[in-house]
Amino acid sequence: MAVSKNKARIPKQQRGIESKEKIISAATVLFAEKGYQGTNALEIAAKADVATGTFYSYFNNKKEVFIEIIKRIFKNIFDKVLLNLELKIHKNQADNYKEGKRLAHLIINQIISEYRVNVKLLREILAMILLDKEIEKIRRKEEKKVIDLLVFYMQTYKSYIRISDFEAAAVLLLKFMEDMIHQIKFASTGVDEKRLLKEIEDMICRYLLPEN
């Protein structure tokens, strides 16, 4: 079912903005706990402590809320994670292997942290993109923004990294981290999470950076 566009509105007053945020927060919890298919608009409204009519004032259906959540996850990675590192990177030019590894550590751990916060929801998103072409398209579009920013950082510091196909490397890194977080959280590895994350970071640094 395609997302309807004939009714929902953008809130302008503070009360409306707060109500919409409560709906999104409630939906995030329910989608993570019960899954997309197991959640409906009435439950989201009840969880948000708003009237059902209020829900339909801002969203035509639960799918629109789900799509908004997907956009916010990637926006957090783009804005709060990667763009916030830009000042640190420009203040500390990666002029040697040690500094390059420090910057790689910052970027990798910030992306991993964002995925860890949303790990249950991420699992639901990964399931839904296999079932819904529209959700898959939107997720791909939002993910591309993060990939493009990773490419930008690689181009900026191309003298300090050993790979040359920046776009392929950015896709590989993002997908690798996403998959590994999924495995750590939902598969029984028998290895402590901190140890696995340390090895992930070391692997990525060895892939990106030349030897000392």
CSV table of N, CA and C in Angstrom, one decimal, residues 50-162:
chain,number,residue,atom,x,y,z
A,50,VAL,N,-2.5,10.2,23.1
A,50,VAL,CA,-3.2,11.2,22.3
A,50,VAL,C,-4.4,10.5,21.7
A,51,ALA,N,-5.4,11.3,21.3
A,51,ALA,CA,-6.6,10.8,20.7
A,51,ALA,C,-6.3,10.2,19.3
A,52,THR,N,-7.1,9.2,18.9
A,52,THR,CA,-6.9,8.6,17.6
A,52,THR,C,-6.9,9.6,16.5
A,53,GLY,N,-7.8,10.6,16.6
A,53,GLY,CA,-8.0,11.7,15.7
A,53,GLY,C,-6.7,12.5,15.5
A,54,THR,N,-6.0,12.7,16.7
A,54,THR,CA,-4.7,13.4,16.6
A,54,THR,C,-3.7,12.7,15.8
A,55,PHE,N,-3.7,11.3,16.0
A,55,PHE,CA,-2.8,10.5,15.2
A,55,PHE,C,-3.0,10.8,13.7
A,56,TYR,N,-4.3,10.8,13.3
A,56,TYR,CA,-4.6,10.9,11.9
A,56,TYR,C,-4.5,12.4,11.4
A,57,SER,N,-4.3,13.3,12.3
A,57,SER,CA,-4.0,14.7,11.9
A,57,SER,C,-2.7,14.8,11.3
A,58,TYR,N,-1.7,14.0,11.8
A,58,TYR,CA,-0.3,14.1,11.4
A,58,TYR,C,0.2,12.9,10.5
A,59,PHE,N,-0.5,11.8,10.6
A,59,PHE,CA,-0.1,10.7,9.8
A,59,PHE,C,-1.4,10.0,9.2
A,60,ASN,N,-1.3,9.6,8.0
A,60,ASN,CA,-2.5,9.0,7.4
A,60,ASN,C,-2.6,7.5,7.8
A,61,ASN,N,-1.4,6.9,8.1
A,61,ASN,CA,-1.4,5.5,8.5
A,61,ASN,C,-0.1,5.2,9.2
A,62,LYS,N,0.0,4.0,9.7
A,62,LYS,CA,1.2,3.6,10.5
A,62,LYS,C,2.5,3.6,9.6
A,63,LYS,N,2.3,3.3,8.3
A,63,LYS,CA,3.4,3.2,7.4
A,63,LYS,C,4.1,4.6,7.3
A,64,GLU,N,3.4,5.7,7.3
A,64,GLU,CA,4.0,7.0,7.3
A,64,GLU,C,4.8,7.2,8.5
A,65,VAL,N,4.4,6.8,9.7
A,65,VAL,CA,5.2,6.9,10.9
A,65,VAL,C,6.5,6.1,10.8
A,66,PHE,N,6.3,4.9,10.3
A,66,PHE,CA,7.5,4.0,10.1
A,66,PHE,C,8.5,4.6,9.2
A,67,ILE,N,8.1,5.2,8.1
A,67,ILE,CA,9.0,5.9,7.2
A,67,ILE,C,9.7,7.1,7.8
A,68,GLU,N,8.9,7.8,8.6
A,68,GLU,CA,9.5,9.0,9.4
A,68,GLU,C,10.6,8.5,10.3
A,69,ILE,N,10.4,7.4,11.0
A,69,ILE,CA,11.4,6.8,11.9
A,69,ILE,C,12.6,6.4,11.1
A,70,ILE,N,12.5,5.8,10.0
A,70,ILE,CA,13.6,5.4,9.2
A,70,ILE,C,14.4,6.7,8.8
A,71,LYS,N,13.8,7.7,8.4
A,71,LYS,CA,14.5,9.0,8.0
A,71,LYS,C,15.2,9.5,9.2
A,72,ARG,N,14.6,9.4,10.4
A,72,ARG,CA,15.3,10.0,11.5
A,72,ARG,C,16.5,9.2,12.0
A,73,ILE,N,16.5,7.9,11.8
A,73,ILE,CA,17.7,7.1,12.2
A,73,ILE,C,18.8,7.5,11.3
A,74,PHE,N,18.6,7.7,10.0
A,74,PHE,CA,19.7,8.0,9.1
A,74,PHE,C,20.1,9.5,9.3
A,75,LYS,N,19.1,10.3,9.7
A,75,LYS,CA,19.4,11.7,9.9
A,75,LYS,C,20.3,11.9,11.1
A,76,ASN,N,20.1,11.0,12.1
A,76,ASN,CA,20.9,11.1,13.3
A,76,ASN,C,22.4,10.7,13.0
A,77,ILE,N,22.5,9.7,12.1
A,77,ILE,CA,23.9,9.3,11.7
A,77,ILE,C,24.5,10.4,10.9
A,78,PHE,N,23.8,11.0,10.0
A,78,PHE,CA,24.3,12.1,9.2
A,78,PHE,C,24.6,13.3,10.0
A,79,ASP,N,23.6,13.8,10.7
A,79,ASP,CA,23.8,15.1,11.4
A,79,ASP,C,24.6,15.0,12.7
A,80,LYS,N,24.1,14.1,13.6
A,80,LYS,CA,24.6,14.1,15.0
A,80,LYS,C,25.9,13.3,15.1
A,81,VAL,N,26.1,12.4,14.2
A,81,VAL,CA,27.3,11.5,14.2
A,81,VAL,C,28.4,12.1,13.3
A,82,LEU,N,28.1,12.1,12.0
A,82,LEU,CA,29.2,12.4,11.1
A,82,LEU,C,29.5,13.9,11.0
A,83,LEU,N,28.5,14.7,10.9
A,83,LEU,CA,28.7,16.2,10.7
A,83,LEU,C,29.3,16.8,12.0
A,84,ASN,N,29.0,16.2,13.1
A,84,ASN,CA,29.6,16.7,14.4
A,84,ASN,C,31.1,16.4,14.5
A,85,LEU,N,31.5,15.4,13.7
A,85,LEU,CA,32.9,15.1,13.7
A,85,LEU,C,33.8,16.0,12.8
A,86,GLU,N,33.1,16.8,11.9
A,86,GLU,CA,33.8,17.6,10.9
A,86,GLU,C,34.7,18.6,11.6
A,87,LEU,N,34.2,19.3,12.6
A,87,LEU,CA,35.1,20.2,13.3
A,87,LEU,C,36.3,19.6,13.9
A,88,LYS,N,36.1,18.4,14.5
A,88,LYS,CA,37.3,17.7,15.1
A,88,LYS,C,38.3,17.3,14.1
A,89,ILE,N,37.8,16.9,12.9
A,89,ILE,CA,38.6,16.5,11.8
A,89,ILE,C,39.4,17.6,11.3
A,90,HIS,N,38.8,18.8,11.1
A,90,HIS,CA,39.5,19.9,10.5
A,90,HIS,C,40.5,20.5,11.5
A,91,LYS,N,40.2,20.3,12.8
A,91,LYS,CA,41.1,20.9,13.8
A,91,LYS,C,42.4,20.0,14.0
A,92,ASN,N,42.2,18.7,13.7
A,92,ASN,CA,43.3,17.7,13.9
A,92,ASN,C,43.5,17.0,12.5
A,93,GLN,N,44.3,17.6,11.7
A,93,GLN,CA,44.5,17.0,10.4
A,93,GLN,C,45.2,15.6,10.5
A,94,ALA,N,44.7,14.7,9.7
A,94,ALA,CA,45.2,13.3,9.8
A,94,ALA,C,46.6,13.2,9.1
A,95,ASP,N,47.6,13.7,9.8
A,95,ASP,CA,48.9,13.8,9.1
A,95,ASP,C,49.8,12.6,9.4
A,96,ASN,N,49.3,11.6,10.2
A,96,ASN,CA,50.0,10.4,10.4
A,96,ASN,C,49.1,9.2,10.7
A,97,TYR,N,49.7,8.0,10.7
A,97,TYR,CA,48.8,6.8,10.9
A,97,TYR,C,48.1,6.9,12.2
A,98,LYS,N,48.7,7.3,13.3
A,98,LYS,CA,48.1,7.3,14.6
A,98,LYS,C,46.9,8.3,14.6
A,99,GLU,N,47.0,9.4,14.0
A,99,GLU,CA,45.9,10.4,14.0
A,99,GLU,C,44.8,9.9,13.1
A,100,GLY,N,45.2,9.2,11.9
A,100,GLY,CA,44.2,8.7,11.0
A,100,GLY,C,43.4,7.6,11.7
A,101,LYS,N,44.1,6.8,12.5
A,101,LYS,CA,43.4,5.7,13.3
A,101,LYS,C,42.5,6.3,14.3
A,102,ARG,N,42.9,7.4,14.9
A,102,ARG,CA,42.0,8.0,15.9
A,102,ARG,C,40.7,8.5,15.3
A,103,LEU,N,40.8,9.1,14.1
A,103,LEU,CA,39.7,9.6,13.4
A,103,LEU,C,38.8,8.5,12.9
A,104,ALA,N,39.4,7.4,12.4
A,104,ALA,CA,38.6,6.3,12.0
A,104,ALA,C,37.9,5.7,13.2
A,105,HIS,N,38.6,5.7,14.4
A,105,HIS,CA,37.9,5.2,15.6
A,105,HIS,C,36.7,6.0,15.9
A,106,LEU,N,36.8,7.3,15.9
A,106,LEU,CA,35.7,8.2,16.2
A,106,LEU,C,34.5,7.9,15.2
A,107,ILE,N,34.7,7.9,13.9
A,107,ILE,CA,33.7,7.7,13.0
A,107,ILE,C,33.0,6.3,13.1
A,108,ILE,N,33.8,5.3,13.2
A,108,ILE,CA,33.3,3.9,13.4
A,108,ILE,C,32.5,3.8,14.6
A,109,ASN,N,33.0,4.2,15.7
A,109,ASN,CA,32.2,4.1,17.0
A,109,ASN,C,31.0,4.9,17.1
A,110,GLN,N,31.0,6.1,16.5
A,110,GLN,CA,29.8,6.9,16.5
A,110,GLN,C,28.7,6.2,15.6
A,111,ILE,N,29.0,5.7,14.5
A,111,ILE,CA,28.0,5.0,13.6
A,111,ILE,C,27.5,3.7,14.3
A,112,ILE,N,28.4,3.0,14.9
A,112,ILE,CA,28.0,1.8,15.6
A,112,ILE,C,27.1,2.1,16.8
A,113,SER,N,27.4,3.2,17.5
A,113,SER,CA,26.6,3.6,18.7
A,113,SER,C,25.2,3.9,18.2
A,114,GLU,N,25.0,4.6,17.1
A,114,GLU,CA,23.7,4.9,16.6
A,114,GLU,C,22.9,3.7,16.2
A,115,TYR,N,23.6,2.7,15.6
A,115,TYR,CA,22.9,1.5,15.2
A,115,TYR,C,22.6,0.7,16.5
A,116,ARG,N,23.4,0.8,17.5
A,116,ARG,CA,23.1,0.0,18.7
A,116,ARG,C,21.9,0.5,19.4
A,117,VAL,N,21.7,1.8,19.4
A,117,VAL,CA,20.6,2.5,20.1
A,117,VAL,C,19.3,2.0,19.4
A,118,ASN,N,19.3,1.8,18.1
A,118,ASN,CA,18.1,1.4,17.4
A,118,ASN,C,18.2,0.0,16.9
A,119,VAL,N,18.9,-0.9,17.6
A,119,VAL,CA,19.1,-2.2,17.0
A,119,VAL,C,17.9,-3.1,16.8
A,120,LYS,N,16.9,-3.1,17.7
A,120,LYS,CA,15.7,-3.8,17.5
A,120,LYS,C,14.9,-3.3,16.4
A,121,LEU,N,14.8,-1.9,16.3
A,121,LEU,CA,14.1,-1.3,15.2
A,121,LEU,C,14.8,-1.6,13.9
A,122,LEU,N,16.1,-1.6,13.9
A,122,LEU,CA,16.9,-1.9,12.7
A,122,LEU,C,16.5,-3.3,12.2
A,123,ARG,N,16.4,-4.2,13.0
A,123,ARG,CA,16.0,-5.6,12.6
A,123,ARG,C,14.6,-5.5,11.9
A,124,GLU,N,13.7,-4.8,12.5
A,124,GLU,CA,12.4,-4.7,11.9
A,124,GLU,C,12.4,-3.9,10.5
A,125,ILE,N,13.3,-2.9,10.4
A,125,ILE,CA,13.4,-2.2,9.1
A,125,ILE,C,14.0,-3.2,8.1
A,126,LEU,N,15.0,-3.9,8.5
A,126,LEU,CA,15.6,-4.9,7.5
A,126,LEU,C,14.6,-5.9,7.0
A,127,ALA,N,13.7,-6.3,7.9
A,127,ALA,CA,12.6,-7.2,7.5
A,127,ALA,C,11.7,-6.6,6.5
A,128,MET,N,11.3,-5.3,6.8
A,128,MET,CA,10.3,-4.6,6.1
A,128,MET,C,10.8,-4.2,4.7
A,129,ILE,N,12.0,-4.0,4.5
A,129,ILE,CA,12.5,-3.6,3.2
A,129,ILE,C,12.5,-4.8,2.2
A,130,LEU,N,12.4,-6.0,2.8
A,130,LEU,CA,12.2,-7.2,1.9
A,130,LEU,C,10.8,-7.3,1.5
A,131,LEU,N,9.8,-6.7,2.2
A,131,LEU,CA,8.4,-6.9,2.0
A,131,LEU,C,7.8,-5.7,1.3
A,132,ASP,N,8.4,-4.5,1.4
A,132,ASP,CA,7.7,-3.3,0.9
A,132,ASP,C,8.7,-2.5,0.1
A,133,LYS,N,8.4,-2.4,-1.2
A,133,LYS,CA,9.3,-1.7,-2.2
A,133,LYS,C,9.5,-0.2,-1.8
A,134,GLU,N,8.4,0.4,-1.4
A,134,GLU,CA,8.4,1.8,-1.0
A,134,GLU,C,9.4,2.1,0.1
A,135,ILE,N,9.3,1.2,1.2
A,135,ILE,CA,10.1,1.4,2.3
A,135,ILE,C,11.6,1.1,1.9
A,136,GLU,N,11.8,0.1,1.1
A,136,GLU,CA,13.1,-0.2,0.6
A,136,GLU,C,13.7,1.0,-0.1
A,137,LYS,N,12.9,1.7,-1.0
A,137,LYS,CA,13.4,2.8,-1.7
A,137,LYS,C,13.7,4.0,-0.8
A,138,ILE,N,12.9,4.2,0.2
A,138,ILE,CA,13.2,5.4,1.1
A,138,ILE,C,14.4,5.1,2.0
A,139,ARG,N,14.5,3.8,2.4
A,139,ARG,CA,15.7,3.5,3.2
A,139,ARG,C,17.0,3.6,2.4
A,140,ARG,N,16.9,3.2,1.1
A,140,ARG,CA,18.1,3.3,0.2
A,140,ARG,C,18.5,4.8,0.0
A,141,LYS,N,17.4,5.6,-0.1
A,141,LYS,CA,17.7,7.1,-0.4
A,141,LYS,C,18.3,7.7,0.9
A,142,GLU,N,17.9,7.4,2.1
A,142,GLU,CA,18.4,8.0,3.3
A,142,GLU,C,19.8,7.4,3.5
A,143,GLU,N,20.0,6.2,3.3
A,143,GLU,CA,21.3,5.5,3.5
A,143,GLU,C,22.4,6.2,2.5
A,144,LYS,N,21.9,6.5,1.3
A,144,LYS,CA,22.8,7.1,0.3
A,144,LYS,C,23.4,8.4,0.9
A,145,LYS,N,22.7,9.2,1.7
A,145,LYS,CA,23.2,10.4,2.2
A,145,LYS,C,24.4,10.2,3.1
A,146,VAL,N,24.3,9.1,3.9
A,146,VAL,CA,25.4,8.8,4.8
A,146,VAL,C,26.6,8.3,4.0
A,147,ILE,N,26.3,7.5,3.0
A,147,ILE,CA,27.4,7.0,2.2
A,147,ILE,C,28.1,8.1,1.5
A,148,ASP,N,27.3,9.1,1.0
A,148,ASP,CA,28.0,10.2,0.3
A,148,ASP,C,28.9,11.0,1.2
A,149,LEU,N,28.4,11.2,2.5
A,149,LEU,CA,29.3,11.9,3.4
A,149,LEU,C,30.5,11.1,3.8
A,150,LEU,N,30.4,9.8,3.9
A,150,LEU,CA,31.6,9.0,4.1
A,150,LEU,C,32.6,9.1,2.9
A,151,VAL,N,32.0,9.1,1.7
A,151,VAL,CA,32.9,9.3,0.5
A,151,VAL,C,33.6,10.7,0.6
A,152,PHE,N,32.8,11.7,1.0
A,152,PHE,CA,33.4,13.1,1.1
A,152,PHE,C,34.6,13.1,2.0
A,153,TYR,N,34.5,12.4,3.2
A,153,TYR,CA,35.6,12.3,4.1
A,153,TYR,C,36.8,11.6,3.5
A,154,MET,N,36.5,10.5,2.8
A,154,MET,CA,37.6,9.7,2.2
A,154,MET,C,38.3,10.6,1.1
A,155,GLN,N,37.5,11.3,0.4
A,155,GLN,CA,38.1,12.2,-0.7
A,155,GLN,C,39.0,13.3,0.0
A,156,THR,N,38.5,13.8,1.1
A,156,THR,CA,39.2,14.9,1.8
A,156,THR,C,40.5,14.4,2.3
A,157,TYR,N,40.6,13.2,2.7
A,157,TYR,CA,41.8,12.6,3.3
A,157,TYR,C,42.4,11.5,2.5
A,158,LYS,N,42.2,11.6,1.2
A,158,LYS,CA,42.7,10.5,0.3
A,158,LYS,C,44.2,10.2,0.4
A,159,SER,N,44.9,11.2,0.8
A,159,SER,CA,46.4,11.1,0.9
A,159,SER,C,46.8,10.2,2.1
A,160,TYR,N,45.8,10.0,3.0
A,160,TYR,CA,46.1,9.2,4.2
A,160,TYR,C,45.5,7.9,4.3
A,161,ILE,N,44.7,7.5,3.3
A,161,ILE,CA,44.1,6.2,3.3
A,161,ILE,C,44.6,5.4,2.0
A,162,ARG,N,44.5,4.1,2.1
A,162,ARG,CA,45.1,3.3,1.0
A,162,ARG,C,44.1,2.9,0.0
